[in-house]
Amino acid sequence: MTCPWCGIEVPLRSLHAHLSDEHGDVVGIVGQDDRQFYEVRCPSCDAGYRKPIKKSGRDPDFLAEFDREVRMVALDMLVNHLLAEHQTAVEG
């Protein structure tokens, strides 16, 4: 599959790790009304995904400890979107 940001070809099983390791900064963490959310946008169609980070409101250290995992969840949603909506684009 083709990475939508840098164009590298990687197997599907490796795409998720590649996105997290190399492009984790595309996931935004935003706060609103004592809650925190992750946000990610599709680089192909600009569709956005925003979901609450459930434990972040109750545990102020949660994001410091689980930042990488939260970003991986957001990127997993993006991979699912890419496969469903842009399969020919990500297949290279």
PDB file of N, CA and C in Angstrom:
ATOM      1  N   MET A   1       0.843  -1.170   0.000  1.00  0.00           N
ATOM      2  CA  MET A   1       0.000   0.000   0.000  1.00  0.00           C
ATOM      3  C   MET A   1       0.892   1.237   0.000  1.00  0.00           C
ATOM      4  N   THR A   2       0.326   2.306  -0.476  1.00  0.00           N
ATOM      5  CA  THR A   2       1.069   3.558  -0.568  1.00  0.00           C
ATOM      6  C   THR A   2       0.698   4.481   0.585  1.00  0.00           C
ATOM      7  N   CYS A   3       1.709   4.981   1.274  1.00  0.00           N
ATOM      8  CA  CYS A   3       1.471   5.947   2.344  1.00  0.00           C
ATOM      9  C   CYS A   3       0.924   7.227   1.716  1.00  0.00           C
ATOM     10  N   PRO A   4      -0.194   7.746   2.234  1.00  0.00           N
ATOM     11  CA  PRO A   4      -0.776   8.943   1.626  1.00  0.00           C
ATOM     12  C   PRO A   4       0.030  10.224   1.876  1.00  0.00           C
ATOM     13  N   TRP A   5       1.006  10.176   2.776  1.00  0.00           N
ATOM     14  CA  TRP A   5       1.800  11.381   3.041  1.00  0.00           C
ATOM     15  C   TRP A   5       3.153  11.368   2.351  1.00  0.00           C
ATOM     16  N   CYS A   6       3.856  10.251   2.389  1.00  0.00           N
ATOM     17  CA  CYS A   6       5.210  10.262   1.824  1.00  0.00           C
ATOM     18  C   CYS A   6       5.362   9.385   0.590  1.00  0.00           C
ATOM     19  N   GLY A   7       4.326   8.588   0.279  1.00  0.00           N
ATOM     20  CA  GLY A   7       4.345   7.800  -0.941  1.00  0.00           C
ATOM     21  C   GLY A   7       5.128   6.501  -0.867  1.00  0.00           C
ATOM     22  N   ILE A   8       5.673   6.161   0.291  1.00  0.00           N
ATOM     23  CA  ILE A   8       6.413   4.907   0.420  1.00  0.00           C
ATOM     24  C   ILE A   8       5.455   3.731   0.249  1.00  0.00           C
ATOM     25  N   GLU A   9       5.940   2.678  -0.368  1.00  0.00           N
ATOM     26  CA  GLU A   9       5.147   1.457  -0.539  1.00  0.00           C
ATOM     27  C   GLU A   9       5.454   0.510   0.618  1.00  0.00           C
ATOM     28  N   VAL A  10       4.415   0.106   1.342  1.00  0.00           N
ATOM     29  CA  VAL A  10       4.564  -0.827   2.457  1.00  0.00           C
ATOM     30  C   VAL A  10       3.405  -1.815   2.424  1.00  0.00           C
ATOM     31  N   PRO A  11       3.613  -3.029   2.943  1.00  0.00           N
ATOM     32  CA  PRO A  11       2.482  -3.962   3.048  1.00  0.00           C
ATOM     33  C   PRO A  11       1.405  -3.387   3.968  1.00  0.00           C
ATOM     34  N   LEU A  12       0.164  -3.762   3.735  1.00  0.00           N
ATOM     35  CA  LEU A  12      -0.950  -3.271   4.557  1.00  0.00           C
ATOM     36  C   LEU A  12      -0.664  -3.462   6.042  1.00  0.00           C
ATOM     37  N   ARG A  13      -0.139  -4.606   6.413  1.00  0.00           N
ATOM     38  CA  ARG A  13       0.131  -4.882   7.826  1.00  0.00           C
ATOM     39  C   ARG A  13       1.165  -3.916   8.408  1.00  0.00           C
ATOM     40  N   SER A  14       1.986  -3.325   7.557  1.00  0.00           N
ATOM     41  CA  SER A  14       3.021  -2.396   8.015  1.00  0.00           C
ATOM     42  C   SER A  14       2.596  -0.936   7.934  1.00  0.00           C
ATOM     43  N   LEU A  15       1.519  -0.653   7.197  1.00  0.00           N
ATOM     44  CA  LEU A  15       1.103   0.732   6.998  1.00  0.00           C
ATOM     45  C   LEU A  15       0.761   1.414   8.319  1.00  0.00           C
ATOM     46  N   HIS A  16       0.047   0.726   9.156  1.00  0.00           N
ATOM     47  CA  HIS A  16      -0.381   1.301  10.429  1.00  0.00           C
ATOM     48  C   HIS A  16       0.828   1.724  11.263  1.00  0.00           C
ATOM     49  N   ALA A  17       1.807   0.848  11.391  1.00  0.00           N
ATOM     50  CA  ALA A  17       3.013   1.171  12.169  1.00  0.00           C
ATOM     51  C   ALA A  17       3.789   2.303  11.504  1.00  0.00           C
ATOM     52  N   HIS A  18       3.880   2.279  10.176  1.00  0.00           N
ATOM     53  CA  HIS A  18       4.579   3.347   9.462  1.00  0.00           C
ATOM     54  C   HIS A  18       3.909   4.693   9.736  1.00  0.00           C
ATOM     55  N   LEU A  19       2.595   4.742   9.628  1.00  0.00           N
ATOM     56  CA  LEU A  19       1.881   5.994   9.868  1.00  0.00           C
ATOM     57  C   LEU A  19       2.131   6.494  11.286  1.00  0.00           C
ATOM     58  N   SER A  20       2.073   5.596  12.251  1.00  0.00           N
ATOM     59  CA  SER A  20       2.274   5.984  13.641  1.00  0.00           C
ATOM     60  C   SER A  20       3.704   6.465  13.885  1.00  0.00           C
ATOM     61  N   ASP A  21       4.668   5.744  13.353  1.00  0.00           N
ATOM     62  CA  ASP A  21       6.073   6.084  13.594  1.00  0.00           C
ATOM     63  C   ASP A  21       6.516   7.331  12.838  1.00  0.00           C
ATOM     64  N   GLU A  22       6.059   7.486  11.603  1.00  0.00           N
ATOM     65  CA  GLU A  22       6.560   8.560  10.747  1.00  0.00           C
ATOM     66  C   GLU A  22       5.632   9.770  10.622  1.00  0.00           C
ATOM     67  N   HIS A  23       4.336   9.562  10.851  1.00  0.00           N
ATOM     68  CA  HIS A  23       3.374  10.639  10.604  1.00  0.00           C
ATOM     69  C   HIS A  23       2.391  10.837  11.763  1.00  0.00           C
ATOM     70  N   GLY A  24       2.775  10.403  12.955  1.00  0.00           N
ATOM     71  CA  GLY A  24       1.898  10.536  14.126  1.00  0.00           C
ATOM     72  C   GLY A  24       1.504  11.976  14.416  1.00  0.00           C
ATOM     73  N   ASP A  25       2.303  12.916  13.918  1.00  0.00           N
ATOM     74  CA  ASP A  25       2.013  14.324  14.166  1.00  0.00           C
ATOM     75  C   ASP A  25       0.804  14.840  13.393  1.00  0.00           C
ATOM     76  N   VAL A  26       0.253  14.039  12.470  1.00  0.00           N
ATOM     77  CA  VAL A  26      -0.948  14.473  11.745  1.00  0.00           C
ATOM     78  C   VAL A  26      -2.200  14.326  12.607  1.00  0.00           C
ATOM     79  N   VAL A  27      -2.064  13.645  13.726  1.00  0.00           N
ATOM     80  CA  VAL A  27      -3.179  13.491  14.663  1.00  0.00           C
ATOM     81  C   VAL A  27      -3.122  14.653  15.645  1.00  0.00           C
ATOM     82  N   GLY A  28      -4.216  15.375  15.728  1.00  0.00           N
ATOM     83  CA  GLY A  28      -4.302  16.475  16.676  1.00  0.00           C
ATOM     84  C   GLY A  28      -4.995  16.045  17.946  1.00  0.00           C
ATOM     85  N   ILE A  29      -4.526  16.554  19.064  1.00  0.00           N
ATOM     86  CA  ILE A  29      -5.179  16.340  20.354  1.00  0.00           C
ATOM     87  C   ILE A  29      -5.693  17.705  20.796  1.00  0.00           C
ATOM     88  N   VAL A  30      -7.015  17.809  20.957  1.00  0.00           N
ATOM     89  CA  VAL A  30      -7.615  19.098  21.297  1.00  0.00           C
ATOM     90  C   VAL A  30      -8.498  18.942  22.531  1.00  0.00           C
ATOM     91  N   GLY A  31      -8.604  20.011  23.303  1.00  0.00           N
ATOM     92  CA  GLY A  31      -9.449  20.012  24.486  1.00  0.00           C
ATOM     93  C   GLY A  31     -10.673  20.876  24.272  1.00  0.00           C
ATOM     94  N   GLN A  32     -11.777  20.440  24.882  1.00  0.00           N
ATOM     95  CA  GLN A  32     -13.024  21.197  24.807  1.00  0.00           C
ATOM     96  C   GLN A  32     -13.892  20.794  25.988  1.00  0.00           C
ATOM     97  N   ASP A  33     -14.282  21.769  26.783  1.00  0.00           N
ATOM     98  CA  ASP A  33     -15.192  21.518  27.915  1.00  0.00           C
ATOM     99  C   ASP A  33     -14.701  20.385  28.821  1.00  0.00           C
ATOM    100  N   ASP A  34     -13.469  20.463  29.274  1.00  0.00           N
ATOM    101  CA  ASP A  34     -12.886  19.465  30.177  1.00  0.00           C
ATOM    102  C   ASP A  34     -12.782  18.074  29.567  1.00  0.00           C
ATOM    103  N   ARG A  35     -12.875  17.969  28.265  1.00  0.00           N
ATOM    104  CA  ARG A  35     -12.696  16.685  27.570  1.00  0.00           C
ATOM    105  C   ARG A  35     -11.624  16.871  26.529  1.00  0.00           C
ATOM    106  N   GLN A  36     -10.999  15.784  26.168  1.00  0.00           N
ATOM    107  CA  GLN A  36     -10.005  15.834  25.111  1.00  0.00           C
ATOM    108  C   GLN A  36     -10.438  14.906  23.991  1.00  0.00           C
ATOM    109  N   PHE A  37     -10.082  15.304  22.782  1.00  0.00           N
ATOM    110  CA  PHE A  37     -10.456  14.585  21.576  1.00  0.00           C
ATOM    111  C   PHE A  37      -9.219  14.386  20.713  1.00  0.00           C
ATOM    112  N   TYR A  38      -9.244  13.323  19.897  1.00  0.00           N
ATOM    113  CA  TYR A  38      -8.240  13.237  18.851  1.00  0.00           C
ATOM    114  C   TYR A  38      -8.916  13.587  17.538  1.00  0.00           C
ATOM    115  N   GLU A  39      -8.146  14.187  16.653  1.00  0.00           N
ATOM    116  CA  GLU A  39      -8.638  14.569  15.330  1.00  0.00           C
ATOM    117  C   GLU A  39      -7.626  14.137  14.287  1.00  0.00           C
ATOM    118  N   VAL A  40      -8.136  13.656  13.178  1.00  0.00           N
ATOM    119  CA  VAL A  40      -7.277  13.316  12.044  1.00  0.00           C
ATOM    120  C   VAL A  40      -8.058  13.603  10.770  1.00  0.00           C
ATOM    121  N   ARG A  41      -7.369  14.072   9.746  1.00  0.00           N
ATOM    122  CA  ARG A  41      -7.993  14.393   8.457  1.00  0.00           C
ATOM    123  C   ARG A  41      -7.395  13.532   7.367  1.00  0.00           C
ATOM    124  N   CYS A  42      -8.245  13.091   6.462  1.00  0.00           N
ATOM    125  CA  CYS A  42      -7.791  12.315   5.315  1.00  0.00           C
ATOM    126  C   CYS A  42      -7.028  13.242   4.368  1.00  0.00           C
ATOM    127  N   PRO A  43      -5.812  12.889   3.980  1.00  0.00           N
ATOM    128  CA  PRO A  43      -5.054  13.733   3.066  1.00  0.00           C
ATOM    129  C   PRO A  43      -5.585  13.686   1.634  1.00  0.00           C
ATOM    130  N   SER A  44      -6.433  12.712   1.336  1.00  0.00           N
ATOM    131  CA  SER A  44      -6.973  12.579  -0.022  1.00  0.00           C
ATOM    132  C   SER A  44      -8.242  13.389  -0.235  1.00  0.00           C
ATOM    133  N   CYS A  45      -9.145  13.366   0.760  1.00  0.00           N
ATOM    134  CA  CYS A  45     -10.436  14.031   0.558  1.00  0.00           C
ATOM    135  C   CYS A  45     -10.775  15.039   1.653  1.00  0.00           C
ATOM    136  N   ASP A  46      -9.911  15.177   2.641  1.00  0.00           N
ATOM    137  CA  ASP A  46     -10.069  16.119   3.746  1.00  0.00           C
ATOM    138  C   ASP A  46     -11.211  15.752   4.700  1.00  0.00           C
ATOM    139  N   ALA A  47     -11.717  14.510   4.617  1.00  0.00           N
ATOM    140  CA  ALA A  47     -12.714  14.062   5.592  1.00  0.00           C
ATOM    141  C   ALA A  47     -12.051  14.058   6.966  1.00  0.00           C
ATOM    142  N   GLY A  48     -12.785  14.527   7.964  1.00  0.00           N
ATOM    143  CA  GLY A  48     -12.227  14.602   9.303  1.00  0.00           C
ATOM    144  C   GLY A  48     -12.884  13.638  10.256  1.00  0.00           C
ATOM    145  N   TYR A  49     -12.087  13.147  11.186  1.00  0.00           N
ATOM    146  CA  TYR A  49     -12.580  12.273  12.235  1.00  0.00           C
ATOM    147  C   TYR A  49     -12.172  12.881  13.560  1.00  0.00           C
ATOM    148  N   ARG A  50     -13.137  13.007  14.449  1.00  0.00           N
ATOM    149  CA  ARG A  50     -12.889  13.555  15.783  1.00  0.00           C
ATOM    150  C   ARG A  50     -13.633  12.682  16.788  1.00  0.00           C
ATOM    151  N   LYS A  51     -12.890  12.139  17.720  1.00  0.00           N
ATOM    152  CA  LYS A  51     -13.481  11.248  18.720  1.00  0.00           C
ATOM    153  C   LYS A  51     -12.963  11.619  20.103  1.00  0.00           C
ATOM    154  N   PRO A  52     -13.802  11.443  21.129  1.00  0.00           N
ATOM    155  CA  PRO A  52     -13.339  11.733  22.488  1.00  0.00           C
ATOM    156  C   PRO A  52     -12.332  10.691  22.963  1.00  0.00           C
ATOM    157  N   ILE A  53     -11.403  11.147  23.768  1.00  0.00           N
ATOM    158  CA  ILE A  53     -10.459  10.251  24.432  1.00  0.00           C
ATOM    159  C   ILE A  53     -11.053  10.009  25.807  1.00  0.00           C
ATOM    160  N   LYS A  54     -11.623   8.847  25.998  1.00  0.00           N
ATOM    161  CA  LYS A  54     -12.497   8.592  27.141  1.00  0.00           C
ATOM    162  C   LYS A  54     -11.856   8.793  28.498  1.00  0.00           C
ATOM    163  N   LYS A  55     -10.675   8.316  28.724  1.00  0.00           N
ATOM    164  CA  LYS A  55     -10.084   8.399  30.064  1.00  0.00           C
ATOM    165  C   LYS A  55      -9.346   9.706  30.316  1.00  0.00           C
ATOM    166  N   SER A  56      -9.189  10.528  29.308  1.00  0.00           N
ATOM    167  CA  SER A  56      -8.360  11.727  29.477  1.00  0.00           C
ATOM    168  C   SER A  56      -8.968  12.743  30.431  1.00  0.00           C
ATOM    169  N   GLY A  57     -10.277  12.767  30.583  1.00  0.00           N
ATOM    170  CA  GLY A  57     -10.905  13.721  31.488  1.00  0.00           C
ATOM    171  C   GLY A  57     -10.749  13.354  32.951  1.00  0.00           C
ATOM    172  N   ARG A  58     -10.675  12.067  33.230  1.00  0.00           N
ATOM    173  CA  ARG A  58     -10.584  11.600  34.619  1.00  0.00           C
ATOM    174  C   ARG A  58      -9.142  11.465  35.103  1.00  0.00           C
ATOM    175  N   ASP A  59      -8.201  11.335  34.154  1.00  0.00           N
ATOM    176  CA  ASP A  59      -6.808  11.092  34.523  1.00  0.00           C
ATOM    177  C   ASP A  59      -5.912  12.066  33.775  1.00  0.00           C
ATOM    178  N   PRO A  60      -5.414  13.088  34.458  1.00  0.00           N
ATOM    179  CA  PRO A  60      -4.614  14.106  33.773  1.00  0.00           C
ATOM    180  C   PRO A  60      -3.316  13.560  33.190  1.00  0.00           C
ATOM    181  N   ASP A  61      -2.823  12.435  33.685  1.00  0.00           N
ATOM    182  CA  ASP A  61      -1.580  11.856  33.172  1.00  0.00           C
ATOM    183  C   ASP A  61      -1.816  10.847  32.048  1.00  0.00           C
ATOM    184  N   PHE A  62      -3.072  10.597  31.717  1.00  0.00           N
ATOM    185  CA  PHE A  62      -3.388   9.572  30.721  1.00  0.00           C
ATOM    186  C   PHE A  62      -2.716   9.848  29.380  1.00  0.00           C
ATOM    187  N   LEU A  63      -2.845  11.067  28.880  1.00  0.00           N
ATOM    188  CA  LEU A  63      -2.263  11.372  27.567  1.00  0.00           C
ATOM    189  C   LEU A  63      -0.742  11.324  27.580  1.00  0.00           C
ATOM    190  N   ALA A  64      -0.146  11.738  28.660  1.00  0.00           N
ATOM    191  CA  ALA A  64       1.312  11.667  28.740  1.00  0.00           C
ATOM    192  C   ALA A  64       1.778  10.217  28.654  1.00  0.00           C
ATOM    193  N   GLU A  65       1.018   9.330  29.250  1.00  0.00           N
ATOM    194  CA  GLU A  65       1.398   7.919  29.260  1.00  0.00           C
ATOM    195  C   GLU A  65       0.992   7.186  27.986  1.00  0.00           C
ATOM    196  N   PHE A  66      -0.140   7.555  27.392  1.00  0.00           N
ATOM    197  CA  PHE A  66      -0.684   6.794  26.266  1.00  0.00           C
ATOM    198  C   PHE A  66      -0.791   7.597  24.974  1.00  0.00           C
ATOM    199  N   ASP A  67       0.010   8.614  24.818  1.00  0.00           N
ATOM    200  CA  ASP A  67      -0.044   9.458  23.622  1.00  0.00           C
ATOM    201  C   ASP A  67       0.110   8.642  22.339  1.00  0.00           C
ATOM    202  N   ARG A  68       1.114   7.784  22.274  1.00  0.00           N
ATOM    203  CA  ARG A  68       1.350   6.987  21.063  1.00  0.00           C
ATOM    204  C   ARG A  68       0.155   6.084  20.756  1.00  0.00           C
ATOM    205  N   GLU A  69      -0.410   5.464  21.769  1.00  0.00           N
ATOM    206  CA  GLU A  69      -1.547   4.569  21.557  1.00  0.00           C
ATOM    207  C   GLU A  69      -2.771   5.323  21.053  1.00  0.00           C
ATOM    208  N   VAL A  70      -3.007   6.527  21.594  1.00  0.00           N
ATOM    209  CA  VAL A  70      -4.135   7.345  21.134  1.00  0.00           C
ATOM    210  C   VAL A  70      -3.944   7.694  19.663  1.00  0.00           C
ATOM    211  N   ARG A  71      -2.731   8.071  19.297  1.00  0.00           N
ATOM    212  CA  ARG A  71      -2.449   8.400  17.892  1.00  0.00           C
ATOM    213  C   ARG A  71      -2.619   7.177  16.994  1.00  0.00           C
ATOM    214  N   MET A  72      -2.254   5.997  17.493  1.00  0.00           N
ATOM    215  CA  MET A  72      -2.422   4.779  16.707  1.00  0.00           C
ATOM    216  C   MET A  72      -3.901   4.480  16.457  1.00  0.00           C
ATOM    217  N   VAL A  73      -4.740   4.712  17.458  1.00  0.00           N
ATOM    218  CA  VAL A  73      -6.183   4.500  17.288  1.00  0.00           C
ATOM    219  C   VAL A  73      -6.726   5.445  16.213  1.00  0.00           C
ATOM    220  N   ALA A  74      -6.324   6.702  16.270  1.00  0.00           N
ATOM    221  CA  ALA A  74      -6.773   7.671  15.264  1.00  0.00           C
ATOM    222  C   ALA A  74      -6.301   7.265  13.870  1.00  0.00           C
ATOM    223  N   LEU A  75      -5.055   6.824  13.767  1.00  0.00           N
ATOM    224  CA  LEU A  75      -4.534   6.424  12.464  1.00  0.00           C
ATOM    225  C   LEU A  75      -5.178   5.132  11.976  1.00  0.00           C
ATOM    226  N   ASP A  76      -5.598   4.282  12.895  1.00  0.00           N
ATOM    227  CA  ASP A  76      -6.326   3.077  12.512  1.00  0.00           C
ATOM    228  C   ASP A  76      -7.655   3.445  11.855  1.00  0.00           C
ATOM    229  N   MET A  77      -8.328   4.447  12.412  1.00  0.00           N
ATOM    230  CA  MET A  77      -9.567   4.930  11.787  1.00  0.00           C
ATOM    231  C   MET A  77      -9.278   5.453  10.376  1.00  0.00           C
ATOM    232  N   LEU A  78      -8.157   6.148  10.242  1.00  0.00           N
ATOM    233  CA  LEU A  78      -7.784   6.680   8.939  1.00  0.00           C
ATOM    234  C   LEU A  78      -7.499   5.553   7.944  1.00  0.00           C
ATOM    235  N   VAL A  79      -6.796   4.523   8.367  1.00  0.00           N
ATOM    236  CA  VAL A  79      -6.516   3.383   7.479  1.00  0.00           C
ATOM    237  C   VAL A  79      -7.825   2.745   7.024  1.00  0.00           C
ATOM    238  N   ASN A  80      -8.773   2.570   7.946  1.00  0.00           N
ATOM    239  CA  ASN A  80     -10.081   2.016   7.572  1.00  0.00           C
ATOM    240  C   ASN A  80     -10.776   2.908   6.547  1.00  0.00           C
ATOM    241  N   HIS A  81     -10.709   4.205   6.735  1.00  0.00           N
ATOM    242  CA  HIS A  81     -11.293   5.144   5.779  1.00  0.00           C
ATOM    243  C   HIS A  81     -10.600   5.024   4.425  1.00  0.00           C
ATOM    244  N   LEU A  82      -9.274   4.983   4.426  1.00  0.00           N
ATOM    245  CA  LEU A  82      -8.532   4.869   3.168  1.00  0.00           C
ATOM    246  C   LEU A  82      -8.909   3.605   2.418  1.00  0.00           C
ATOM    247  N   LEU A  83      -9.038   2.505   3.131  1.00  0.00           N
ATOM    248  CA  LEU A  83      -9.405   1.246   2.486  1.00  0.00           C
ATOM    249  C   LEU A  83     -10.824   1.287   1.933  1.00  0.00           C
ATOM    250  N   ALA A  84     -11.735   1.894   2.679  1.00  0.00           N
ATOM    251  CA  ALA A  84     -13.130   1.930   2.254  1.00  0.00           C
ATOM    252  C   ALA A  84     -13.390   2.952   1.154  1.00  0.00           C
ATOM    253  N   GLU A  85     -12.740   4.101   1.237  1.00  0.00           N
ATOM    254  CA  GLU A  85     -13.063   5.201   0.329  1.00  0.00           C
ATOM    255  C   GLU A  85     -12.037   5.453  -0.770  1.00  0.00           C
ATOM    256  N   HIS A  86     -10.806   5.020  -0.560  1.00  0.00           N
ATOM    257  CA  HIS A  86      -9.732   5.366  -1.502  1.00  0.00           C
ATOM    258  C   HIS A  86      -8.847   4.161  -1.814  1.00  0.00           C
ATOM    259  N   GLN A  87      -9.426   2.989  -1.874  1.00  0.00           N
ATOM    260  CA  GLN A  87      -8.627   1.771  -2.004  1.00  0.00           C
ATOM    261  C   GLN A  87      -7.674   1.805  -3.189  1.00  0.00           C
ATOM    262  N   THR A  88      -8.120   2.302  -4.336  1.00  0.00           N
ATOM    263  CA  THR A  88      -7.216   2.329  -5.484  1.00  0.00           C
ATOM    264  C   THR A  88      -6.078   3.312  -5.259  1.00  0.00           C
ATOM    265  N   ALA A  89      -6.325   4.373  -4.526  1.00  0.00           N
ATOM    266  CA  ALA A  89      -5.271   5.359  -4.257  1.00  0.00           C
ATOM    267  C   ALA A  89      -4.207   4.790  -3.327  1.00  0.00           C
ATOM    268  N   VAL A  90      -4.607   3.996  -2.347  1.00  0.00           N
ATOM    269  CA  VAL A  90      -3.638   3.478  -1.394  1.00  0.00           C
ATOM    270  C   VAL A  90      -2.967   2.203  -1.898  1.00  0.00           C
ATOM    271  N   GLU A  91      -3.533   1.585  -2.920  1.00  0.00           N
ATOM    272  CA  GLU A  91      -2.907   0.382  -3.462  1.00  0.00           C
ATOM    273  C   GLU A  91      -1.721   0.713  -4.349  1.00  0.00           C
ATOM    274  N   GLY A  92      -1.615   1.954  -4.754  1.00  0.00           N
ATOM    275  CA  GLY A  92      -0.457   2.376  -5.537  1.00  0.00           C
ATOM    276  C   GLY A  92      -0.569   2.143  -7.004  1.00  0.00           C
TER     277      GLY A  92
END
